[in-house]
Amino acid sequence: MRVLVAEDEEVLAELVATGLRRAGFAVDTVFSGDAALAYLGLHDYDVVVLDRDLPRVHGDEVARELVATASRTRILMLTASASTEDRVAGLDLGADDYLGKPFEFPELISRVRALRRRCARPVPPLLERHGVRVDTARRTAERDGRDLDLSPKEFSVLQILLEADGATVSAEDLLERAWDAHTDPFTGAVRVCMSKLRAKLGEPALIRTVQGVGYGL
């Protein structure tokens, strides 16, 4: 799941991004409306956490642009303007959800996950294949009853492979869905993560490499 945080308070933006990454999301941050539009035009985000009072291009204009282009990206407005009138105005602009500041972080994560479910093919709460069992709600993973103790990135990669139901997933697709925009595609990040995931899954090996194509489970 990929999220864009558009917030002009840089410290708050990085705090939100860090918390979302710990919850297993791939997150990019921008601090102005024009930058938000640029990133939204380059990458396929599931959700944008959008402050209304952005510099250069107002958050309302960002929301209008997403609606006008029929973007699949869901909008969660996160703003200090939290009166009933403000919430109604934000939702009328095309926001899918609205959360006022200050907020409780577990609620933000829950709302982001709920929005993602609206824009994607429904993911079963339990994914199972070859003795591997992943609980997508509790974010736990086990093999033959043994807890795998995965990092958030490893969990995301394993979930993507399970969702593919045996089909091969390219390294480029994994980068797009599980890493943020600042990841250098030539660093071998996918290969390193896959090596760690294979080690945690143990024997017999489950993840296969299709040379020049990608990975499958």
PDB file of C-alpha atoms in Angstrom, residues 75-199:
ATOM      1  CA  ILE A  75      -8.294  11.490  -0.125  1.00  0.00           C
ATOM      2  CA  LEU A  76      -8.017  11.769   3.656  1.00  0.00           C
ATOM      3  CA  MET A  77      -8.050  15.431   4.645  1.00  0.00           C
ATOM      4  CA  LEU A  78      -5.991  15.974   7.795  1.00  0.00           C
ATOM      5  CA  THR A  79      -6.365  19.550   9.001  1.00  0.00           C
ATOM      6  CA  ALA A  80      -6.793  21.873  11.960  1.00  0.00           C
ATOM      7  CA  SER A  81      -9.998  23.168  10.346  1.00  0.00           C
ATOM      8  CA  ALA A  82     -12.271  20.617  11.995  1.00  0.00           C
ATOM      9  CA  SER A  83     -15.624  22.363  12.461  1.00  0.00           C
ATOM     10  CA  THR A  84     -18.756  20.758  11.031  1.00  0.00           C
ATOM     11  CA  GLU A  85     -18.809  23.354   8.259  1.00  0.00           C
ATOM     12  CA  ASP A  86     -15.169  22.630   7.396  1.00  0.00           C
ATOM     13  CA  ARG A  87     -15.781  18.871   7.292  1.00  0.00           C
ATOM     14  CA  VAL A  88     -18.810  19.299   5.058  1.00  0.00           C
ATOM     15  CA  ALA A  89     -16.876  21.619   2.725  1.00  0.00           C
ATOM     16  CA  GLY A  90     -13.965  19.179   2.518  1.00  0.00           C
ATOM     17  CA  LEU A  91     -16.195  16.216   1.778  1.00  0.00           C
ATOM     18  CA  ASP A  92     -18.094  18.216  -0.822  1.00  0.00           C
ATOM     19  CA  LEU A  93     -14.768  18.940  -2.551  1.00  0.00           C
ATOM     20  CA  GLY A  94     -14.308  15.215  -3.040  1.00  0.00           C
ATOM     21  CA  ALA A  95     -12.467  14.075   0.089  1.00  0.00           C
ATOM     22  CA  ASP A  96     -13.276  10.489   1.054  1.00  0.00           C
ATOM     23  CA  ASP A  97     -12.631  11.089   4.756  1.00  0.00           C
ATOM     24  CA  TYR A  98     -11.786  13.971   7.074  1.00  0.00           C
ATOM     25  CA  LEU A  99      -9.745  13.922  10.304  1.00  0.00           C
ATOM     26  CA  GLY A 100      -9.140  16.987  12.446  1.00  0.00           C
ATOM     27  CA  LYS A 101      -5.974  17.889  14.318  1.00  0.00           C
ATOM     28  CA  PRO A 102      -5.029  16.899  16.966  1.00  0.00           C
ATOM     29  CA  PHE A 103      -5.724  13.231  16.265  1.00  0.00           C
ATOM     30  CA  GLU A 104      -4.979   9.797  17.688  1.00  0.00           C
ATOM     31  CA  PHE A 105      -2.500   7.915  15.533  1.00  0.00           C
ATOM     32  CA  PRO A 106      -4.261   4.502  15.680  1.00  0.00           C
ATOM     33  CA  GLU A 107      -7.367   6.200  14.265  1.00  0.00           C
ATOM     34  CA  LEU A 108      -5.371   7.710  11.392  1.00  0.00           C
ATOM     35  CA  ILE A 109      -3.914   4.304  10.500  1.00  0.00           C
ATOM     36  CA  SER A 110      -7.336   2.672  10.687  1.00  0.00           C
ATOM     37  CA  ARG A 111      -8.864   5.323   8.432  1.00  0.00           C
ATOM     38  CA  VAL A 112      -6.045   5.009   5.875  1.00  0.00           C
ATOM     39  CA  ARG A 113      -6.513   1.226   5.779  1.00  0.00           C
ATOM     40  CA  ALA A 114     -10.276   1.647   5.356  1.00  0.00           C
ATOM     41  CA  LEU A 115      -9.766   4.009   2.410  1.00  0.00           C
ATOM     42  CA  ARG A 116      -7.347   1.608   0.769  1.00  0.00           C
ATOM     43  CA  ARG A 117      -9.972  -1.134   0.904  1.00  0.00           C
ATOM     44  CA  ARG A 118     -12.324   1.084  -1.106  1.00  0.00           C
ATOM     45  CA  CYS A 119      -9.895   1.515  -4.013  1.00  0.00           C
ATOM     46  CA  ALA A 120      -8.465  -1.976  -4.290  1.00  0.00           C
ATOM     47  CA  ARG A 121      -9.572  -5.504  -4.937  1.00  0.00           C
ATOM     48  CA  PRO A 122     -10.747  -6.804  -1.556  1.00  0.00           C
ATOM     49  CA  VAL A 123      -7.992  -8.669   0.274  1.00  0.00           C
ATOM     50  CA  PRO A 124      -9.130 -11.643   2.374  1.00  0.00           C
ATOM     51  CA  PRO A 125      -8.335 -11.205   6.082  1.00  0.00           C
ATOM     52  CA  LEU A 126      -6.374 -14.464   5.905  1.00  0.00           C
ATOM     53  CA  LEU A 127      -4.012 -15.430   3.083  1.00  0.00           C
ATOM     54  CA  GLU A 128      -2.694 -19.000   3.006  1.00  0.00           C
ATOM     55  CA  ARG A 129      -0.428 -20.923   0.648  1.00  0.00           C
ATOM     56  CA  HIS A 130       1.957 -23.849   1.180  1.00  0.00           C
ATOM     57  CA  GLY A 131       1.655 -23.672   4.969  1.00  0.00           C
ATOM     58  CA  VAL A 132       2.234 -19.901   5.061  1.00  0.00           C
ATOM     59  CA  ARG A 133      -0.579 -18.061   6.835  1.00  0.00           C
ATOM     60  CA  VAL A 134      -0.826 -14.255   6.853  1.00  0.00           C
ATOM     61  CA  ASP A 135      -3.392 -12.317   8.864  1.00  0.00           C
ATOM     62  CA  THR A 136      -3.699  -9.018   6.986  1.00  0.00           C
ATOM     63  CA  ALA A 137      -5.721  -7.360   9.764  1.00  0.00           C
ATOM     64  CA  ARG A 138      -3.451  -8.266  12.682  1.00  0.00           C
ATOM     65  CA  ARG A 139      -0.366  -8.170  10.426  1.00  0.00           C
ATOM     66  CA  THR A 140       0.969 -11.490  11.647  1.00  0.00           C
ATOM     67  CA  ALA A 141       2.626 -14.214   9.576  1.00  0.00           C
ATOM     68  CA  GLU A 142       3.472 -17.821  10.318  1.00  0.00           C
ATOM     69  CA  ARG A 143       4.629 -20.955   8.530  1.00  0.00           C
ATOM     70  CA  ASP A 144       3.320 -24.294   9.754  1.00  0.00           C
ATOM     71  CA  GLY A 145       2.403 -22.643  13.058  1.00  0.00           C
ATOM     72  CA  ARG A 146       5.810 -20.954  13.517  1.00  0.00           C
ATOM     73  CA  ASP A 147       5.789 -17.158  13.936  1.00  0.00           C
ATOM     74  CA  LEU A 148       7.926 -15.561  11.207  1.00  0.00           C
ATOM     75  CA  ASP A 149       8.679 -12.273  13.038  1.00  0.00           C
ATOM     76  CA  LEU A 150       8.767 -10.225   9.819  1.00  0.00           C
ATOM     77  CA  SER A 151       9.728  -6.583   9.436  1.00  0.00           C
ATOM     78  CA  PRO A 152       7.021  -4.311   7.974  1.00  0.00           C
ATOM     79  CA  LYS A 153       8.734  -4.410   4.555  1.00  0.00           C
ATOM     80  CA  GLU A 154       9.089  -8.205   4.606  1.00  0.00           C
ATOM     81  CA  PHE A 155       5.444  -8.542   5.594  1.00  0.00           C
ATOM     82  CA  SER A 156       4.353  -6.288   2.707  1.00  0.00           C
ATOM     83  CA  VAL A 157       6.399  -8.268   0.181  1.00  0.00           C
ATOM     84  CA  LEU A 158       5.061 -11.593   1.466  1.00  0.00           C
ATOM     85  CA  GLN A 159       1.486 -10.288   1.318  1.00  0.00           C
ATOM     86  CA  ILE A 160       1.959  -9.130  -2.291  1.00  0.00           C
ATOM     87  CA  LEU A 161       3.322 -12.554  -3.265  1.00  0.00           C
ATOM     88  CA  LEU A 162       0.418 -14.335  -1.562  1.00  0.00           C
ATOM     89  CA  GLU A 163      -2.131 -12.032  -3.208  1.00  0.00           C
ATOM     90  CA  ALA A 164      -0.634 -12.974  -6.589  1.00  0.00           C
ATOM     91  CA  ASP A 165      -1.830 -16.556  -5.919  1.00  0.00           C
ATOM     92  CA  GLY A 166       1.170 -18.227  -7.532  1.00  0.00           C
ATOM     93  CA  ALA A 167       1.667 -15.721 -10.341  1.00  0.00           C
ATOM     94  CA  THR A 168       5.052 -14.074 -10.827  1.00  0.00           C
ATOM     95  CA  VAL A 169       5.468 -10.519  -9.466  1.00  0.00           C
ATOM     96  CA  SER A 170       8.154  -8.342 -11.034  1.00  0.00           C
ATOM     97  CA  ALA A 171      10.778  -6.518  -8.986  1.00  0.00           C
ATOM     98  CA  GLU A 172       9.484  -3.266 -10.482  1.00  0.00           C
ATOM     99  CA  ASP A 173       5.965  -4.004  -9.242  1.00  0.00           C
ATOM    100  CA  LEU A 174       7.284  -4.807  -5.770  1.00  0.00           C
ATOM    101  CA  LEU A 175       9.225  -1.525  -5.724  1.00  0.00           C
ATOM    102  CA  GLU A 176       6.150   0.419  -6.806  1.00  0.00           C
ATOM    103  CA  ARG A 177       3.882  -1.144  -4.205  1.00  0.00           C
ATOM    104  CA  ALA A 178       6.113  -1.677  -1.161  1.00  0.00           C
ATOM    105  CA  TRP A 179       8.818   1.023  -1.332  1.00  0.00           C
ATOM    106  CA  ASP A 180       8.678   4.821  -1.468  1.00  0.00           C
ATOM    107  CA  ALA A 181       9.726   7.100  -4.316  1.00  0.00           C
ATOM    108  CA  HIS A 182      13.201   7.735  -2.915  1.00  0.00           C
ATOM    109  CA  THR A 183      14.295   4.116  -3.243  1.00  0.00           C
ATOM    110  CA  ASP A 184      16.989   3.740  -5.880  1.00  0.00           C
ATOM    111  CA  PRO A 185      15.841   0.911  -8.179  1.00  0.00           C
ATOM    112  CA  PHE A 186      19.481  -0.058  -8.694  1.00  0.00           C
ATOM    113  CA  THR A 187      20.320  -0.590  -5.004  1.00  0.00           C
ATOM    114  CA  GLY A 188      19.107  -4.180  -4.944  1.00  0.00           C
ATOM    115  CA  ALA A 189      16.550  -3.377  -2.232  1.00  0.00           C
ATOM    116  CA  VAL A 190      14.128  -6.023  -3.494  1.00  0.00           C
ATOM    117  CA  ARG A 191      16.840  -8.662  -3.756  1.00  0.00           C
ATOM    118  CA  VAL A 192      18.092  -7.966  -0.210  1.00  0.00           C
ATOM    119  CA  CYS A 193      14.564  -8.024   1.235  1.00  0.00           C
ATOM    120  CA  MET A 194      13.790 -11.245  -0.627  1.00  0.00           C
ATOM    121  CA  SER A 195      16.940 -12.872   0.755  1.00  0.00           C
ATOM    122  CA  LYS A 196      15.940 -12.005   4.333  1.00  0.00           C
ATOM    123  CA  LEU A 197      12.375 -13.172   3.741  1.00  0.00           C
ATOM    124  CA  ARG A 198      13.574 -16.497   2.344  1.00  0.00           C
ATOM    125  CA  ALA A 199      15.781 -17.014   5.402  1.00  0.00           C
TER     126      ALA A 199
END
